[in-house]
Amino acid sequence: MRKTTLIAAALICALPAIASAQDRDQARRGEALARSTCVACHGVGAGQAASPIADAPSFQTLAATPGITGIAITVALSTAHKTMPNIQLSPDEMREIGAYILSLRAVP
C-alpha cells in the first residue's frame, strides 16, 4: 500500500510539468500557425505592439487585454468579423493560436 501511495504522489507531482510542456508545445504550434496565417494583418511577434493593419490588434495587445482567456480567443476566431478574412481554422488550430497569444503575457 505504501509503494502505491508513493507512486501516486510522484505522478501527481509530475502532472504540472507534463501540462506545462504540453502548453509550450501547443503555443509553439500556435506561433508557427500565426506566422503563416495571421501575420499579414496582425503583429504576431513577442513584444510587437503594432500591426501591419492599424485596426487589427497585435497579439501582444490581445494578450494584455483584461479578462482574455483561451475560450474568448477561440470564440473570437470562430465568429465572423467584417474586417477579418474568413480563415477556416480547426478547433485545435484555434486553441493553438489562443495558447500562443496567452503565452505572450509573460513578455514585457
Coordinates of N, CA and C in Angstrom, one line a residue:
M1 N 0.8 -1.2 0.0 CA 0.0 0.0 0.0 C 0.9 1.3 0.0
R2 N 1.9 1.3 0.8 CA 2.8 2.4 0.9 C 3.4 2.7 -0.5
K3 N 3.9 1.7 -1.2 CA 4.5 1.9 -2.5 C 3.5 2.5 -3.5
T4 N 2.3 2.1 -3.5 CA 1.2 2.6 -4.3 C 1.0 4.1 -4.0
T5 N 1.0 4.4 -2.7 CA 0.8 5.8 -2.3 C 2.0 6.7 -2.8
L6 N 3.2 6.2 -2.7 CA 4.4 6.9 -3.2 C 4.3 7.1 -4.7
I7 N 3.9 6.1 -5.4 CA 3.8 6.2 -6.9 C 2.8 7.2 -7.3
A8 N 1.6 7.2 -6.6 CA 0.5 8.1 -6.9 C 1.0 9.5 -6.6
A9 N 1.7 9.7 -5.5 CA 2.2 11.1 -5.1 C 3.2 11.6 -6.1
A10 N 4.1 10.7 -6.6 CA 5.0 11.1 -7.6 C 4.3 11.5 -8.9
L11 N 3.3 10.8 -9.3 CA 2.6 11.1 -10.5 C 1.9 12.4 -10.4
I12 N 1.3 12.7 -9.3 CA 0.6 13.9 -9.0 C 1.5 15.1 -9.1
C13 N 2.7 14.9 -8.5 CA 3.7 16.0 -8.6 C 4.2 16.2 -10.0
A14 N 4.2 15.2 -10.8 CA 4.7 15.4 -12.2 C 3.7 16.0 -13.1
L15 N 2.4 16.0 -12.8 CA 1.4 16.5 -13.7 C 1.6 17.9 -14.1
P16 N 1.9 18.9 -13.2 CA 2.1 20.2 -13.7 C 3.2 20.4 -14.7
A17 N 4.3 19.6 -14.6 CA 5.4 19.7 -15.5 C 5.0 19.1 -16.9
I18 N 4.2 18.1 -16.9 CA 3.7 17.5 -18.1 C 2.7 18.5 -18.8
A19 N 1.8 19.1 -18.0 CA 0.9 20.0 -18.6 C 1.6 21.2 -19.1
S20 N 2.6 21.7 -18.4 CA 3.4 22.9 -18.9 C 4.1 22.6 -20.2
A21 N 4.7 21.4 -20.3 CA 5.3 21.0 -21.6 C 4.3 21.0 -22.7
Q22 N 3.1 20.4 -22.4 CA 2.1 20.4 -23.5 C 1.6 21.8 -23.9
D23 N 1.5 22.7 -22.9 CA 1.1 24.1 -23.1 C 2.2 24.7 -24.0
R24 N 3.5 24.5 -23.7 CA 4.5 25.1 -24.5 C 4.5 24.6 -26.0
D25 N 4.3 23.3 -26.1 CA 4.2 22.7 -27.5 C 3.0 23.3 -28.2
Q26 N 1.9 23.4 -27.6 CA 0.7 24.0 -28.2 C 0.9 25.4 -28.6
A27 N 1.6 26.2 -27.7 CA 1.9 27.6 -28.0 C 2.9 27.7 -29.2
R28 N 3.9 26.8 -29.3 CA 4.8 26.8 -30.4 C 4.1 26.5 -31.7
R29 N 3.2 25.6 -31.7 CA 2.4 25.3 -32.9 C 1.5 26.5 -33.3
G30 N 1.0 27.2 -32.3 CA 0.2 28.4 -32.5 C 1.0 29.5 -33.1
E31 N 2.2 29.6 -32.6 CA 3.1 30.7 -33.1 C 3.4 30.4 -34.6
A32 N 3.7 29.2 -34.9 CA 4.0 28.9 -36.3 C 2.8 29.1 -37.2
L33 N 1.6 28.7 -36.7 CA 0.4 28.9 -37.5 C 0.1 30.4 -37.6
A34 N 0.3 31.2 -36.6 CA 0.1 32.7 -36.6 C 1.0 33.3 -37.6
R35 N 2.3 32.9 -37.6 CA 3.2 33.5 -38.5 C 2.9 33.1 -40.0
S36 N 2.2 32.1 -40.2 CA 1.9 31.7 -41.6 C 0.5 32.2 -42.0
T37 N -0.4 32.5 -41.0 CA -1.8 32.8 -41.3 C -2.2 34.2 -41.0
C38 N -1.7 34.7 -39.9 CA -2.2 36.0 -39.3 C -1.3 37.2 -39.5
V39 N -0.1 36.9 -39.9 CA 1.0 38.0 -39.9 C 0.7 39.1 -40.9
A40 N -0.1 38.9 -41.9 CA -0.4 39.9 -42.9 C -1.2 41.1 -42.3
C41 N -2.0 40.8 -41.3 CA -2.8 41.8 -40.6 C -2.4 42.1 -39.2
H42 N -2.0 41.1 -38.5 CA -1.7 41.3 -37.0 C -0.2 41.3 -36.8
G43 N 0.2 42.0 -35.8 CA 1.6 41.9 -35.2 C 1.5 40.6 -34.4
V44 N 2.3 39.6 -34.7 CA 2.2 38.3 -34.0 C 3.4 38.1 -33.1
G45 N 4.5 38.8 -33.3 CA 5.7 38.6 -32.5 C 5.6 39.0 -31.1
A46 N 6.4 38.4 -30.3 CA 6.5 38.8 -28.9 C 7.0 40.2 -28.8
G47 N 6.4 41.0 -28.0 CA 6.8 42.4 -27.9 C 6.4 43.3 -29.0
Q48 N 5.7 42.8 -30.0 CA 5.3 43.6 -31.2 C 4.0 44.3 -30.9
A49 N 4.0 45.6 -30.6 CA 2.8 46.3 -30.2 C 2.0 46.7 -31.4
A50 N 2.6 46.9 -32.6 CA 1.8 47.4 -33.8 C 1.6 46.3 -34.7
S51 N 0.6 46.5 -35.5 CA 0.2 45.5 -36.6 C 0.3 46.1 -37.9
P52 N 0.5 45.4 -39.0 CA 0.5 45.9 -40.3 C -0.7 46.7 -40.7
I53 N -1.9 46.2 -40.2 CA -3.1 46.9 -40.4 C -3.5 47.5 -39.0
A54 N -3.6 48.8 -39.0 CA -3.8 49.6 -37.8 C -5.0 49.1 -36.9
D55 N -6.1 48.7 -37.6 CA -7.3 48.3 -36.9 C -7.2 46.9 -36.3
A56 N -6.2 46.1 -36.7 CA -6.0 44.8 -36.3 C -5.1 44.8 -35.0
P57 N -5.6 44.3 -33.9 CA -4.8 44.4 -32.7 C -3.6 43.4 -32.8
S58 N -2.5 43.8 -32.2 CA -1.4 42.9 -32.2 C -1.7 41.7 -31.2
F59 N -1.0 40.6 -31.3 CA -1.2 39.5 -30.4 C -0.8 39.9 -29.0
Q60 N 0.2 40.8 -28.9 CA 0.7 41.3 -27.6 C -0.4 42.1 -27.0
T61 N -1.1 42.9 -27.7 CA -2.2 43.7 -27.2 C -3.3 42.8 -26.7
L62 N -3.6 41.8 -27.5 CA -4.7 40.9 -27.1 C -4.3 40.1 -25.8
A63 N -3.0 39.7 -25.7 CA -2.6 39.0 -24.5 C -2.7 39.9 -23.3
A64 N -2.6 41.2 -23.4 CA -2.7 42.1 -22.3 C -4.1 42.6 -22.0
T65 N -5.0 42.2 -22.8 CA -6.4 42.6 -22.6 C -7.0 41.9 -21.3
P66 N -7.5 42.7 -20.4 CA -8.1 42.2 -19.2 C -9.2 41.2 -19.5
G67 N -9.1 40.1 -18.8 CA -10.2 39.1 -19.0 C -10.0 38.1 -20.2
I68 N -9.0 38.3 -21.0 CA -8.8 37.5 -22.1 C -8.5 36.0 -21.7
T69 N -9.2 35.1 -22.3 CA -9.0 33.7 -22.0 C -8.8 32.9 -23.3
G70 N -8.4 31.7 -23.2 CA -8.3 30.8 -24.4 C -9.7 30.6 -25.0
I71 N -10.7 30.5 -24.2 CA -12.1 30.3 -24.7 C -12.5 31.6 -25.4
A72 N -12.2 32.8 -24.9 CA -12.6 34.0 -25.5 C -11.9 34.1 -26.9
I73 N -10.6 33.7 -27.0 CA -9.9 33.8 -28.2 C -10.5 32.8 -29.2
T74 N -10.9 31.6 -28.8 CA -11.5 30.6 -29.7 C -12.8 31.1 -30.2
V75 N -13.6 31.7 -29.3 CA -14.9 32.3 -29.8 C -14.7 33.4 -30.8
A76 N -13.7 34.3 -30.5 CA -13.4 35.3 -31.5 C -13.0 34.8 -32.8
L77 N -12.2 33.8 -32.8 CA -11.7 33.2 -34.1 C -12.8 32.4 -34.8
S78 N -13.8 32.0 -34.1 CA -14.9 31.2 -34.8 C -16.1 32.1 -35.2
T79 N -16.0 33.4 -34.8 CA -17.1 34.3 -35.1 C -16.6 35.2 -36.3
A80 N -17.5 35.4 -37.2 CA -17.2 36.2 -38.4 C -17.1 37.7 -38.0
H81 N -16.1 38.4 -38.6 CA -15.9 39.8 -38.4 C -15.8 40.4 -39.8
K82 N -16.4 41.5 -39.9 CA -16.5 42.1 -41.3 C -15.1 42.6 -41.7
T83 N -14.2 42.9 -40.8 CA -12.8 43.3 -41.2 C -11.8 42.2 -41.2
M84 N -12.2 41.0 -40.8 CA -11.3 39.8 -40.8 C -11.6 38.9 -41.9
P85 N -10.6 38.4 -42.6 CA -10.9 37.4 -43.7 C -11.5 36.2 -43.1
N86 N -12.2 35.4 -43.9 CA -12.8 34.2 -43.5 C -11.8 33.0 -43.6
I87 N -11.0 33.0 -42.6 CA -9.9 32.0 -42.5 C -10.6 30.8 -41.7
Q88 N -10.5 29.6 -42.3 CA -11.0 28.4 -41.7 C -9.9 27.7 -40.9
L89 N -10.1 27.7 -39.6 CA -9.2 27.1 -38.6 C -10.0 25.9 -37.9
S90 N -9.3 24.9 -37.7 CA -9.8 23.8 -37.0 C -9.9 24.1 -35.5
P91 N -10.7 23.4 -34.7 CA -10.7 23.7 -33.3 C -9.4 23.6 -32.6
D92 N -8.6 22.6 -33.0 CA -7.2 22.5 -32.5 C -6.4 23.7 -32.8
E93 N -6.5 24.2 -34.1 CA -5.7 25.4 -34.5 C -6.1 26.6 -33.7
M94 N -7.4 26.8 -33.5 CA -7.8 27.9 -32.7 C -7.3 27.9 -31.3
R95 N -7.3 26.7 -30.7 CA -6.7 26.5 -29.3 C -5.2 26.8 -29.3
E96 N -4.5 26.4 -30.4 CA -3.1 26.6 -30.5 C -2.8 28.1 -30.6
I97 N -3.5 28.8 -31.5 CA -3.3 30.2 -31.6 C -3.6 30.9 -30.2
G98 N -4.7 30.5 -29.6 CA -5.0 31.0 -28.3 C -3.9 30.8 -27.3
A99 N -3.3 29.6 -27.3 CA -2.2 29.3 -26.3 C -1.1 30.2 -26.6
Y100 N -0.8 30.4 -27.9 CA 0.3 31.3 -28.2 C 0.1 32.7 -27.7
I101 N -1.1 33.2 -28.0 CA -1.4 34.6 -27.6 C -1.3 34.7 -26.0
L102 N -1.8 33.7 -25.3 CA -1.8 33.8 -23.9 C -0.3 33.6 -23.4
S103 N 0.5 32.9 -24.1 CA 1.9 32.8 -23.8 C 2.7 34.1 -23.8
L104 N 2.1 35.1 -24.6 CA 2.7 36.4 -24.7 C 2.6 37.3 -23.5
R105 N 1.7 36.9 -22.5 CA 1.5 37.6 -21.3 C 2.8 37.8 -20.5
A106 N 3.7 36.9 -20.6 CA 4.9 36.9 -19.8 C 6.0 37.8 -20.5
V107 N 5.7 38.3 -21.7 CA 6.7 39.1 -22.4 C 6.5 40.5 -22.1
P108 N 7.5 41.3 -21.7 CA 7.3 42.7 -21.3 C 7.1 43.5 -22.6

